[in-house]
Amino acid sequence: MSVCPDSVAILVLGGGGREHALCWRLRQSPRCARIVCAPGNAGIADVAECAALDITNRQAVVDFVAREGIALVVVGPEAPLVAGVADALRNAGVAVVGPSAAAAELEASKGFTKDLCAEYDIPTARFRRFASAADAHHYVAVHPLPVVVKADGLAGGKGVTVAESNEEGLAALAEIHGPVVVEQCLEGPEASLFILTDGQTVRVLPSAQDHKRLRDGDQGPNTGGMGAFSPSLQLTPALQQQAMDEIVLPTLAAMQARGTPFQGFLYAGLMLTADGPMLIEYNVRLGDPEAQALLMRLESDAVELMWAAATGTLASVDPVFSQDAAVTIVMAASGYPWKPVAGTVIEGIGAAEALGVRVFHAGTGRSDDGRLVAAGGRVLAVTALGHDISEARALAYAAIRKIKWHGGHFRRDIGKTA
Ligand code: AMP
Ligand code: GLY
């Protein structure tokens, strides 16, 4: 399986902006014979066949791949990984980009990752694990401020509260069902470090920064991400090397030593503190919307790269990225992240793309009469390149002005702090 075949049938799992960007890039490769995305969305349908499939059902995915003659599967979101879909595909002899369920614990359980950090001396916030909110009550009530309260399991980017008062910490705790992690609050700029590994070779991808809060000036609640830019200017090459040496490589070695090697995209959320980079969290996949910015900058053949990562041959492929910067602005439906309003009509995407940006669809569908409509919380991810972030940013906002959509909102300060 080592050399990438000339003609590969590919399945991408997921249906957001990240998967639209993946499908778009994979489709550009002359090696892409066919590309299917499950479930996909209305924008993905322009670049891939969309298939209805329960992507967390291992047997359903394995059966689909066998029936359709798929040779390579790229997993976008965490849920199928945590459900063991990558294991099932690998057992069936299919090339897959994405970690085993055991390695996906790095994202699925914050407690697992914190214990691993403690065991291997990986810099992270001081912490305590609790089996339940009730057990954590006293600790949160008296913890020095600010106190960080986290649900241990997957929460779609919404399970973390940085509380400025003990009352606020207790209120956050009351919302958590299941195990809890309570942490010291770290200070500094945040940056995301991305790598791709086949289990042996590690390729460092461009860095990025996302904007998690809903409103301008980093106000409002945490969301899945309202925008991103790449590269992160704060994660200098020296800090990136330090984060690789002290955080990412020791983690990969630890996973190897435990007999659960990591394969796929790994994304380290870092706080660049006065004491050096510290790990906030791992995600076992590309970030969304960071992926849109990264993939916009990818210049190498995406099928060769993914094939190599999936088949243990990444040593033979060193991906090249554009020197340009990328900015991605998310347009979200009114009501996001609480109760996004669906069904509002979107126009002007063609006019926006005519300016040279890509409008990736995060949550769109078609109305009965075939019009493009909002069908999710995050709806579009407008992505632009430029010589630097301010140029990319100006182009992305110029393109947004061409989009005629009254059902949504977006931040006006994406990339501004860069
Ligand atoms: P997470 O889902 O773990 O990435 O956390 C979401 C956001 O909460 C992060 O991007 C940080 O802004 C913030 N956060 C999480 N843990 C900490 C911490 N220990 N100290 C300060 N901020 C944190
Ligand atoms: N943008 C953050 C995430 O994908 O988790």
Coordinates of C-alpha atoms in Angstrom, one line a residue, residues 155-159 211-215 219-226 330-341 376-379 407 409 411:
A155 CA -18.9 19.1 24.6
G156 CA -18.5 20.6 21.2
G157 CA -16.3 23.4 22.5
K158 CA -18.9 24.5 25.0
G159 CA -18.0 22.5 28.1
H211 CA -11.7 33.1 17.8
K212 CA -13.8 31.1 20.2
R213 CA -16.0 33.7 21.7
L214 CA -19.3 34.7 20.1
R215 CA -18.8 38.5 20.0
Q219 CA -16.9 38.8 24.5
G220 CA -19.8 36.4 25.0
P221 CA -19.9 32.7 25.4
N222 CA -17.5 30.1 23.8
T223 CA -18.6 28.7 20.5
G224 CA -17.2 26.1 18.1
G225 CA -15.2 29.0 16.6
M226 CA -16.3 32.3 14.9
V330 CA -17.6 32.4 10.1
M331 CA -21.1 33.5 9.3
A332 CA -23.5 32.0 11.9
A333 CA -27.3 31.9 12.0
S334 CA -29.2 34.2 14.2
G335 CA -29.6 32.6 17.6
Y336 CA -26.3 30.6 17.4
P337 CA -25.0 29.1 19.7
W338 CA -28.3 28.7 21.5
K339 CA -31.1 28.2 19.0
P340 CA -30.0 28.9 15.5
V341 CA -32.7 29.9 13.1
G376 CA -27.0 24.8 11.0
G377 CA -25.5 27.0 13.7
R378 CA -22.3 28.0 11.8
V379 CA -23.5 28.4 8.2
G407 CA -30.5 35.5 8.9
H409 CA -24.2 37.4 12.0
R411 CA -17.6 39.0 14.1

